[in-house]
CSV table of N, CA and C in Angstrom, one decimal:
chain,number,residue,atom,x,y,z
A,604,UNK,N,22.7,5.4,-28.0
A,604,UNK,CA,21.4,4.8,-27.8
A,604,UNK,C,21.5,3.6,-26.8
A,605,UNK,N,22.6,2.8,-26.9
A,605,UNK,CA,22.8,1.7,-26.0
A,605,UNK,C,22.9,2.1,-24.6
A,606,UNK,N,23.6,3.2,-24.3
A,606,UNK,CA,23.7,3.7,-23.0
A,606,UNK,C,22.3,4.1,-22.4
A,607,UNK,N,21.5,4.7,-23.2
A,607,UNK,CA,20.1,5.1,-22.8
A,607,UNK,C,19.3,3.8,-22.4
A,608,UNK,N,19.4,2.8,-23.3
A,608,UNK,CA,18.6,1.6,-23.0
A,608,UNK,C,19.1,0.9,-21.8
A,609,UNK,N,20.5,0.9,-21.6
A,609,UNK,CA,21.0,0.3,-20.3
A,609,UNK,C,20.6,1.1,-19.1
A,610,UNK,N,20.6,2.4,-19.2
A,610,UNK,CA,20.2,3.3,-18.1
A,610,UNK,C,18.7,3.1,-17.8
A,611,UNK,N,17.9,3.0,-18.9
A,611,UNK,CA,16.5,2.8,-18.7
A,611,UNK,C,16.2,1.5,-18.0
A,612,UNK,N,16.8,0.4,-18.4
A,612,UNK,CA,16.6,-0.9,-17.8
A,612,UNK,C,16.9,-0.9,-16.3
A,613,UNK,N,18.1,-0.3,-16.0
A,613,UNK,CA,18.5,-0.2,-14.6
A,613,UNK,C,17.5,0.6,-13.8
A,614,UNK,N,17.1,1.7,-14.4
A,614,UNK,CA,16.2,2.6,-13.7
A,614,UNK,C,14.9,1.9,-13.4
A,615,UNK,N,14.3,1.3,-14.4
A,615,UNK,CA,13.0,0.6,-14.2
A,615,UNK,C,13.1,-0.5,-13.3
A,616,UNK,N,14.2,-1.3,-13.4
A,616,UNK,CA,14.4,-2.5,-12.4
A,616,UNK,C,14.6,-2.0,-11.0
A,617,UNK,N,15.4,-0.9,-10.8
A,617,UNK,CA,15.6,-0.4,-9.5
A,617,UNK,C,14.3,0.2,-8.9
A,618,UNK,N,13.5,0.9,-9.8
A,618,UNK,CA,12.3,1.4,-9.3
A,618,UNK,C,11.3,0.3,-9.0
A,619,UNK,N,11.2,-0.7,-9.8
A,619,UNK,CA,10.3,-1.8,-9.5
A,619,UNK,C,10.7,-2.5,-8.2
A,620,UNK,N,12.0,-2.8,-8.1
A,620,UNK,CA,12.5,-3.5,-6.9
A,620,UNK,C,12.3,-2.6,-5.7
A,621,UNK,N,12.5,-1.3,-5.8
A,621,UNK,CA,12.3,-0.5,-4.6
A,621,UNK,C,10.8,-0.5,-4.3
A,622,UNK,N,9.9,-0.5,-5.2
A,622,UNK,CA,8.4,-0.5,-4.9
A,622,UNK,C,8.0,-1.8,-4.3
A,623,UNK,N,8.6,-2.9,-4.8
A,623,UNK,CA,8.3,-4.2,-4.2
A,623,UNK,C,8.8,-4.3,-2.7
A,624,UNK,N,10.0,-3.9,-2.5
A,624,UNK,CA,10.6,-3.9,-1.1
A,624,UNK,C,9.7,-3.0,-0.2
A,625,UNK,N,9.4,-1.8,-0.7
A,625,UNK,CA,8.6,-0.9,0.1
A,625,UNK,C,7.2,-1.5,0.4
A,626,UNK,N,6.5,-2.1,-0.5
A,626,UNK,CA,5.2,-2.7,-0.3
A,626,UNK,C,5.3,-3.9,0.7
A,627,UNK,N,6.4,-4.7,0.5
A,627,UNK,CA,6.5,-5.9,1.4
A,627,UNK,C,6.8,-5.4,2.9
A,628,UNK,N,7.7,-4.5,3.0
A,628,UNK,CA,8.1,-4.0,4.3
A,628,UNK,C,6.9,-3.3,5.0
A,629,UNK,N,6.2,-2.5,4.2
A,629,UNK,CA,5.0,-1.8,4.7
A,629,UNK,C,4.0,-2.8,5.3
A,630,UNK,N,3.7,-3.8,4.5
A,630,UNK,CA,2.7,-4.8,5.0
A,630,UNK,C,3.2,-5.7,6.1
A,631,UNK,N,4.5,-6.0,6.1
A,631,UNK,CA,5.1,-6.9,7.1
A,631,UNK,C,5.0,-6.2,8.5
A,632,UNK,N,5.4,-4.9,8.5
A,632,UNK,CA,5.4,-4.2,9.8
A,632,UNK,C,4.0,-3.9,10.2
A,633,UNK,N,3.1,-3.6,9.3
A,633,UNK,CA,1.7,-3.4,9.6
A,633,UNK,C,1.1,-4.6,10.3
A,634,UNK,N,1.4,-5.8,9.8
A,634,UNK,CA,0.9,-7.0,10.4
A,634,UNK,C,1.4,-7.2,11.8
A,635,UNK,N,2.7,-7.0,11.9
A,635,UNK,CA,3.3,-7.1,13.3
A,635,UNK,C,2.7,-6.2,14.3
A,636,UNK,N,2.3,-5.0,13.9
A,636,UNK,CA,1.7,-4.1,14.8
A,636,UNK,C,0.2,-4.4,15.0
A,637,UNK,N,-0.5,-4.6,13.9
A,637,UNK,CA,-1.9,-4.6,13.8
A,637,UNK,C,-2.5,-5.9,14.4
A,638,UNK,N,-2.0,-7.0,14.1
A,638,UNK,CA,-2.6,-8.3,14.5
A,638,UNK,C,-2.7,-8.5,16.0
A,639,UNK,N,-1.6,-8.3,16.7
A,639,UNK,CA,-1.7,-8.4,18.2
A,639,UNK,C,-2.7,-7.4,18.8
A,640,UNK,N,-2.6,-6.1,18.3
A,640,UNK,CA,-3.5,-5.1,18.9
A,640,UNK,C,-4.9,-5.4,18.6
A,641,UNK,N,-5.3,-5.7,17.4
A,641,UNK,CA,-6.7,-6.0,17.0
A,641,UNK,C,-7.2,-7.3,17.6
A,642,UNK,N,-6.3,-8.3,17.7
A,642,UNK,CA,-6.7,-9.5,18.4
A,642,UNK,C,-7.1,-9.3,19.8
A,643,UNK,N,-6.2,-8.5,20.5
A,643,UNK,CA,-6.5,-8.2,21.9
A,643,UNK,C,-7.7,-7.3,22.0
A,644,UNK,N,-7.7,-6.2,21.2
A,644,UNK,CA,-8.8,-5.3,21.3
A,644,UNK,C,-10.2,-5.8,21.0
A,645,UNK,N,-10.2,-6.8,20.1
A,645,UNK,CA,-11.5,-7.3,19.8
A,645,UNK,C,-11.7,-8.7,20.4
A,646,UNK,N,-10.8,-9.2,21.2
A,646,UNK,CA,-10.9,-10.4,21.9
A,646,UNK,C,-11.0,-11.6,20.9
A,647,UNK,N,-10.2,-11.6,19.8
A,647,UNK,CA,-10.2,-12.6,18.8
A,647,UNK,C,-8.9,-13.4,18.9
A,648,UNK,N,-9.0,-14.7,18.5
A,648,UNK,CA,-7.8,-15.5,18.4
A,648,UNK,C,-6.8,-14.9,17.4
A,649,UNK,N,-5.6,-14.8,17.8
A,649,UNK,CA,-4.6,-14.1,17.0
A,649,UNK,C,-4.4,-14.8,15.6
A,650,UNK,N,-4.4,-16.1,15.6
A,650,UNK,CA,-4.2,-16.8,14.3
A,650,UNK,C,-5.4,-16.6,13.4
A,651,UNK,N,-6.6,-16.6,13.9
A,651,UNK,CA,-7.8,-16.3,13.1
A,651,UNK,C,-7.7,-14.9,12.5
A,652,UNK,N,-7.5,-14.0,13.4
A,652,UNK,CA,-7.4,-12.6,12.9
A,652,UNK,C,-6.2,-12.3,12.1
A,653,UNK,N,-5.1,-13.0,12.4
A,653,UNK,CA,-3.9,-12.9,11.6
A,653,UNK,C,-4.0,-13.4,10.2
A,654,UNK,N,-4.8,-14.5,10.0
A,654,UNK,CA,-5.1,-15.0,8.7
A,654,UNK,C,-5.9,-14.0,7.9
A,655,UNK,N,-6.9,-13.4,8.5
A,655,UNK,CA,-7.7,-12.3,7.8
A,655,UNK,C,-6.8,-11.2,7.5
A,656,UNK,N,-5.9,-10.7,8.4
A,656,UNK,CA,-5.1,-9.6,8.1
A,656,UNK,C,-4.1,-9.9,7.0
A,657,UNK,N,-3.6,-11.1,6.9
A,657,UNK,CA,-2.7,-11.5,5.8
A,657,UNK,C,-3.5,-11.5,4.5
A,658,UNK,N,-4.7,-12.0,4.5
A,658,UNK,CA,-5.5,-12.0,3.3
A,658,UNK,C,-5.8,-10.6,2.8
A,659,UNK,N,-6.1,-9.7,3.8
A,659,UNK,CA,-6.4,-8.3,3.4
A,659,UNK,C,-5.1,-7.6,2.9
A,660,UNK,N,-4.0,-8.0,3.5
A,660,UNK,CA,-2.7,-7.3,3.0
A,660,UNK,C,-2.4,-7.7,1.6
A,661,UNK,N,-2.6,-9.0,1.3
A,661,UNK,CA,-2.3,-9.5,-0.1
A,661,UNK,C,-3.3,-8.9,-1.0
A,662,UNK,N,-4.6,-8.8,-0.6
A,662,UNK,CA,-5.7,-8.2,-1.4
A,662,UNK,C,-5.4,-6.7,-1.6
A,663,UNK,N,-4.9,-6.0,-0.6
A,663,UNK,CA,-4.6,-4.6,-0.7
A,663,UNK,C,-3.5,-4.4,-1.7
A,664,UNK,N,-2.4,-5.2,-1.7
A,664,UNK,CA,-1.4,-5.1,-2.6
A,664,UNK,C,-1.8,-5.3,-4.1
A,665,UNK,N,-2.6,-6.4,-4.2
A,665,UNK,CA,-3.2,-6.7,-5.6
A,665,UNK,C,-4.1,-5.6,-6.1
A,666,UNK,N,-5.0,-5.2,-5.2
A,666,UNK,CA,-5.9,-4.1,-5.6
A,666,UNK,C,-5.2,-2.8,-5.9
A,667,UNK,N,-4.1,-2.5,-5.2
A,667,UNK,CA,-3.3,-1.4,-5.4
A,667,UNK,C,-2.7,-1.4,-6.8
A,668,UNK,N,-2.1,-2.5,-7.1
A,668,UNK,CA,-1.5,-2.7,-8.5
A,668,UNK,C,-2.5,-2.6,-9.6
A,669,UNK,N,-3.6,-3.2,-9.4
A,669,UNK,CA,-4.7,-3.2,-10.5
A,669,UNK,C,-5.2,-1.8,-10.6
A,670,UNK,N,-5.6,-1.2,-9.4
A,670,UNK,CA,-6.2,0.1,-9.5
A,670,UNK,C,-5.2,1.2,-10.0
A,671,UNK,N,-4.0,1.2,-9.6
A,671,UNK,CA,-3.0,2.1,-10.1
A,671,UNK,C,-2.8,2.0,-11.6
A,672,UNK,N,-2.7,0.7,-12.1
A,672,UNK,CA,-2.6,0.5,-13.5
A,672,UNK,C,-3.7,1.1,-14.3
A,673,UNK,N,-4.9,0.8,-13.9
A,673,UNK,CA,-6.1,1.4,-14.6
A,673,UNK,C,-6.1,2.9,-14.5
A,674,UNK,N,-5.8,3.4,-13.3
A,674,UNK,CA,-5.8,4.9,-13.1
A,674,UNK,C,-4.8,5.5,-14.0
A,675,UNK,N,-3.6,4.9,-14.1
A,675,UNK,CA,-2.6,5.5,-15.0
A,675,UNK,C,-2.9,5.4,-16.5
A,676,UNK,N,-3.7,4.4,-16.9
A,676,UNK,CA,-4.2,4.3,-18.3
A,676,UNK,C,-5.1,5.5,-18.5
A,677,UNK,N,-6.0,5.8,-17.6
A,677,UNK,CA,-6.9,6.9,-17.8
A,677,UNK,C,-6.2,8.2,-17.7
A,678,UNK,N,-5.2,8.3,-16.8
A,678,UNK,CA,-4.4,9.5,-16.6
A,678,UNK,C,-3.7,9.9,-17.9
A,679,UNK,N,-3.1,8.9,-18.6
A,679,UNK,CA,-2.5,9.1,-19.9
A,679,UNK,C,-3.5,9.5,-21.0
A,680,UNK,N,-4.5,8.7,-21.0
A,680,UNK,CA,-5.5,8.9,-22.1
A,680,UNK,C,-6.2,10.3,-22.0
A,681,UNK,N,-6.5,10.7,-20.9
A,681,UNK,CA,-7.2,12.0,-20.7
A,681,UNK,C,-6.3,13.2,-20.3
A,682,UNK,N,-5.0,12.9,-20.2
A,682,UNK,CA,-4.1,14.0,-19.8
A,682,UNK,C,-4.3,14.6,-18.4
A,683,UNK,N,-4.7,13.7,-17.5
A,683,UNK,CA,-4.9,14.2,-16.1
A,683,UNK,C,-3.6,14.6,-15.5
A,684,UNK,N,-3.6,15.7,-14.7
A,684,UNK,CA,-2.4,16.1,-14.0
A,684,UNK,C,-2.6,15.7,-12.5
A,685,UNK,N,-1.5,15.5,-11.9
A,685,UNK,CA,-1.6,15.0,-10.5
A,685,UNK,C,-1.7,16.2,-9.5
A,686,UNK,N,-2.8,16.8,-9.5
A,686,UNK,CA,-3.2,17.9,-8.6
A,686,UNK,C,-3.6,17.3,-7.3
A,687,UNK,N,-3.8,18.2,-6.3
A,687,UNK,CA,-4.3,17.8,-5.0
A,687,UNK,C,-5.7,17.2,-5.2
A,688,UNK,N,-6.6,17.8,-6.0
A,688,UNK,CA,-7.9,17.3,-6.3
A,688,UNK,C,-7.9,15.9,-6.9
A,689,UNK,N,-7.0,15.7,-7.8
A,689,UNK,CA,-6.8,14.4,-8.5
A,689,UNK,C,-6.3,13.3,-7.5
A,690,UNK,N,-5.4,13.7,-6.6
A,690,UNK,CA,-4.9,12.8,-5.6
A,690,UNK,C,-6.0,12.4,-4.6
A,691,UNK,N,-6.8,13.3,-4.2
A,691,UNK,CA,-7.9,13.0,-3.3
A,691,UNK,C,-8.9,12.0,-4.0
A,692,UNK,N,-9.2,12.3,-5.3
A,692,UNK,CA,-10.0,11.4,-6.1
A,692,UNK,C,-9.4,10.1,-6.2
A,693,UNK,N,-8.1,10.0,-6.5
A,693,UNK,CA,-7.4,8.7,-6.6
A,693,UNK,C,-7.5,7.9,-5.3
A,694,UNK,N,-7.3,8.6,-4.2
A,694,UNK,CA,-7.4,7.9,-2.9
A,694,UNK,C,-8.8,7.4,-2.6
A,695,UNK,N,-9.8,8.3,-2.8
A,695,UNK,CA,-11.1,7.8,-2.5
A,695,UNK,C,-11.5,6.7,-3.5
A,696,UNK,N,-11.1,6.8,-4.7
A,696,UNK,CA,-11.4,5.7,-5.7
A,696,UNK,C,-10.8,4.4,-5.2
A,697,UNK,N,-9.6,4.4,-4.8
A,697,UNK,CA,-8.9,3.2,-4.3
A,697,UNK,C,-9.7,2.6,-3.1
A,698,UNK,N,-10.0,3.5,-2.2
A,698,UNK,CA,-10.7,3.0,-1.0
A,698,UNK,C,-12.0,2.3,-1.3
A,699,UNK,N,-12.8,2.9,-2.3
A,699,UNK,CA,-14.0,2.2,-2.7
A,699,UNK,C,-13.7,0.9,-3.4
A,700,UNK,N,-12.7,0.9,-4.2
A,700,UNK,CA,-12.4,-0.4,-4.9
A,700,UNK,C,-11.9,-1.4,-3.9
A,701,UNK,N,-11.0,-1.1,-3.0
A,701,UNK,CA,-10.6,-2.0,-2.0
A,701,UNK,C,-11.7,-2.5,-1.1
A,702,UNK,N,-12.5,-1.6,-0.7
A,702,UNK,CA,-13.6,-1.9,0.2
A,702,UNK,C,-14.6,-2.9,-0.4
A,703,UNK,N,-14.7,-2.9,-1.7
A,703,UNK,CA,-15.6,-3.8,-2.4
A,703,UNK,C,-15.1,-5.2,-2.3
A,704,UNK,N,-13.8,-5.4,-2.1
A,704,UNK,CA,-13.1,-6.7,-1.9
A,704,UNK,C,-13.1,-7.0,-0.4
A,705,UNK,N,-12.6,-6.0,0.4
A,705,UNK,CA,-12.3,-6.3,1.8
A,705,UNK,C,-13.6,-6.5,2.7
A,706,UNK,N,-14.6,-5.7,2.5
A,706,UNK,CA,-15.8,-5.8,3.3
A,706,UNK,C,-16.5,-7.2,3.3
A,707,UNK,N,-16.8,-7.7,2.1
A,707,UNK,CA,-17.4,-9.0,2.1
A,707,UNK,C,-16.5,-10.1,2.7
A,708,UNK,N,-15.2,-10.0,2.4
A,708,UNK,CA,-14.2,-11.0,3.0
A,708,UNK,C,-14.2,-10.9,4.5
A,709,UNK,N,-14.1,-9.7,5.0
A,709,UNK,CA,-14.1,-9.5,6.5
A,709,UNK,C,-15.3,-10.0,7.1
A,710,UNK,N,-16.5,-9.6,6.6
A,710,UNK,CA,-17.8,-10.0,7.2
A,710,UNK,C,-17.9,-11.5,7.2
A,711,UNK,N,-17.5,-12.2,6.1
A,711,UNK,CA,-17.6,-13.6,6.0
A,711,UNK,C,-16.6,-14.3,7.0
A,712,UNK,N,-15.3,-13.8,7.0
A,712,UNK,CA,-14.3,-14.5,7.8
A,712,UNK,C,-14.6,-14.4,9.3
A,713,UNK,N,-15.1,-13.2,9.7
A,713,UNK,CA,-15.3,-13.0,11.1
A,713,UNK,C,-16.8,-13.3,11.5
A,714,UNK,N,-17.6,-13.6,10.5
A,714,UNK,CA,-19.0,-13.9,10.7
A,714,UNK,C,-19.7,-12.8,11.4
A,715,UNK,N,-19.5,-11.6,10.8
A,715,UNK,CA,-20.2,-10.4,11.3
A,715,UNK,C,-21.0,-9.8,10.1
A,716,UNK,N,-21.8,-8.8,10.5
A,716,UNK,CA,-22.6,-8.1,9.4
A,716,UNK,C,-21.7,-7.1,8.6
A,717,UNK,N,-22.2,-6.7,7.5
A,717,UNK,CA,-21.5,-5.7,6.7
A,717,UNK,C,-21.3,-4.4,7.4
A,718,UNK,N,-22.3,-4.0,8.2
A,718,UNK,CA,-22.2,-2.8,9.0
A,718,UNK,C,-21.1,-2.9,10.0
A,719,UNK,N,-21.0,-4.1,10.7
A,719,UNK,CA,-19.8,-4.3,11.6
A,719,UNK,C,-18.5,-4.3,10.9
A,720,UNK,N,-18.5,-4.8,9.7
A,720,UNK,CA,-17.3,-4.9,8.8
A,720,UNK,C,-16.9,-3.4,8.4
A,721,UNK,N,-17.9,-2.6,8.2
A,721,UNK,CA,-17.6,-1.2,7.8
A,721,UNK,C,-17.0,-0.5,9.0
A,722,UNK,N,-17.5,-0.7,10.2
A,722,UNK,CA,-17.0,-0.2,11.4
A,722,UNK,C,-15.5,-0.6,11.6
A,723,UNK,N,-15.3,-1.9,11.4
A,723,UNK,CA,-13.9,-2.4,11.6
A,723,UNK,C,-13.0,-1.8,10.5
A,724,UNK,N,-13.5,-1.6,9.3
A,724,UNK,CA,-12.8,-0.9,8.2
A,724,UNK,C,-12.4,0.5,8.6
A,725,UNK,N,-13.3,1.2,9.3
A,725,UNK,CA,-13.0,2.6,9.7
A,725,UNK,C,-11.8,2.6,10.7
A,726,UNK,N,-11.8,1.6,11.6
A,726,UNK,CA,-10.7,1.4,12.5
A,726,UNK,C,-9.4,1.2,11.8
A,727,UNK,N,-9.5,0.3,10.8
A,727,UNK,CA,-8.3,0.0,10.0
A,727,UNK,C,-7.8,1.2,9.2
A,728,UNK,N,-8.8,2.0,8.7
A,728,UNK,CA,-8.4,3.2,7.9
A,728,UNK,C,-7.7,4.2,8.8
A,729,UNK,N,-8.2,4.4,10.0
A,729,UNK,CA,-7.5,5.4,10.9
A,729,UNK,C,-6.1,4.9,11.2
A,730,UNK,N,-6.0,3.6,11.5
A,730,UNK,CA,-4.7,3.0,11.8
A,730,UNK,C,-3.7,3.2,10.6
A,731,UNK,N,-4.2,2.8,9.4
A,731,UNK,CA,-3.3,2.9,8.2
A,731,UNK,C,-3.0,4.3,7.8
A,732,UNK,N,-3.8,5.2,8.0
A,732,UNK,CA,-3.4,6.6,7.7
A,732,UNK,C,-2.3,7.0,8.6
A,733,UNK,N,-2.4,6.8,9.9
A,733,UNK,CA,-1.3,7.1,10.8
A,733,UNK,C,-0.1,6.3,10.6
A,734,UNK,N,-0.3,5.0,10.4
A,734,UNK,CA,0.9,4.1,10.1
A,734,UNK,C,1.6,4.5,8.8
A,735,UNK,N,0.8,4.7,7.7
A,735,UNK,CA,1.4,5.0,6.5
A,735,UNK,C,2.3,6.3,6.6
A,736,UNK,N,1.8,7.3,7.3
A,736,UNK,CA,2.5,8.6,7.5
A,736,UNK,C,3.9,8.3,8.2
A,737,UNK,N,3.8,7.5,9.3
A,737,UNK,CA,5.0,7.2,10.1
A,737,UNK,C,6.0,6.3,9.3
A,738,UNK,N,5.4,5.2,8.7
A,738,UNK,CA,6.2,4.3,8.0
A,738,UNK,C,7.0,5.0,6.8
A,739,UNK,N,6.2,5.8,6.0
A,739,UNK,CA,6.9,6.4,4.9
A,739,UNK,C,7.9,7.4,5.3
A,740,UNK,N,7.7,8.1,6.4
A,740,UNK,CA,8.6,9.1,6.9
A,740,UNK,C,9.9,8.3,7.2
A,741,UNK,N,9.8,7.3,8.0
A,741,UNK,CA,11.0,6.5,8.4
A,741,UNK,C,11.7,5.9,7.2
A,742,UNK,N,10.9,5.3,6.3
A,742,UNK,CA,11.4,4.7,5.1
A,742,UNK,C,12.2,5.6,4.3
A,743,UNK,N,11.7,6.9,4.1
A,743,UNK,CA,12.4,7.9,3.3
A,743,UNK,C,13.7,8.3,4.0
A,744,UNK,N,13.7,8.4,5.3
A,744,UNK,CA,14.9,8.7,6.1
A,744,UNK,C,16.0,7.6,5.9
A,745,UNK,N,15.6,6.4,6.1
A,745,UNK,CA,16.5,5.3,6.0
A,745,UNK,C,17.0,5.2,4.6
A,746,UNK,N,16.2,5.3,3.6
A,746,UNK,CA,16.6,5.2,2.2
A,746,UNK,C,17.6,6.3,1.8
A,747,UNK,N,17.3,7.5,2.3
A,747,UNK,CA,18.2,8.6,2.1
A,747,UNK,C,19.6,8.4,2.7
A,748,UNK,N,19.6,7.9,4.0
A,748,UNK,CA,20.8,7.6,4.7
A,748,UNK,C,21.6,6.5,4.0
A,749,UNK,N,20.9,5.4,3.6
A,749,UNK,CA,21.6,4.3,2.9
A,749,UNK,C,22.2,4.8,1.5
A,750,UNK,N,21.4,5.7,0.9
A,750,UNK,CA,22.0,6.2,-0.4
A,750,UNK,C,23.2,7.1,-0.2
A,751,UNK,N,23.2,7.9,0.9
A,751,UNK,CA,24.4,8.7,1.3
A,751,UNK,C,25.6,7.8,1.6
A,752,UNK,N,25.3,6.7,2.4
A,752,UNK,CA,26.4,5.8,2.7
A,752,UNK,C,27.0,5.1,1.5
A,753,UNK,N,26.1,4.7,0.6
A,753,UNK,CA,26.6,4.1,-0.7
A,753,UNK,C,27.4,5.0,-1.5
A,754,UNK,N,27.0,6.3,-1.5
A,754,UNK,CA,27.7,7.3,-2.3
A,754,UNK,C,29.1,7.6,-1.7
A,755,UNK,N,29.2,7.6,-0.4
A,755,UNK,CA,30.4,7.8,0.3
A,755,UNK,C,31.4,6.6,0.1
A,756,UNK,N,30.8,5.4,0.1
A,756,UNK,CA,31.6,4.2,0.0
A,756,UNK,C,32.2,4.1,-1.4
A,757,UNK,N,31.6,4.7,-2.4
A,757,UNK,CA,32.1,4.7,-3.8
A,757,UNK,C,33.3,5.6,-3.8
């Protein structure tokens, strides 16, 4: 039993640590790419837009944790399976939840209308879909190679 508890603790800590590193790297590189492009593209001051992007990144991480926790409670309670239909619903639900936070913040910070904020959010959404695909692909490759290197070193 002690071996199981030790293994469980290591597994949970490693998984949590890996998720935190993944989220921080994801947001860090997104900001490095997005802030200069959007500042230039929209003719905005980089520091002003960068502050908004940082607030949205922190909000996205917080919303992600809250939303996924609530979703997993419902998933366990009702025995939901992670089918494609459920994944689509999960994704759409998160977007609605996050937009309820991001749109008013964006409109206020940039002094634009909610319609303009929605347009900007659509640009962000396209960027993040492409970025998430590329980032996760590279992240998985690097993680796999580092795992292989560690296994060889042992």
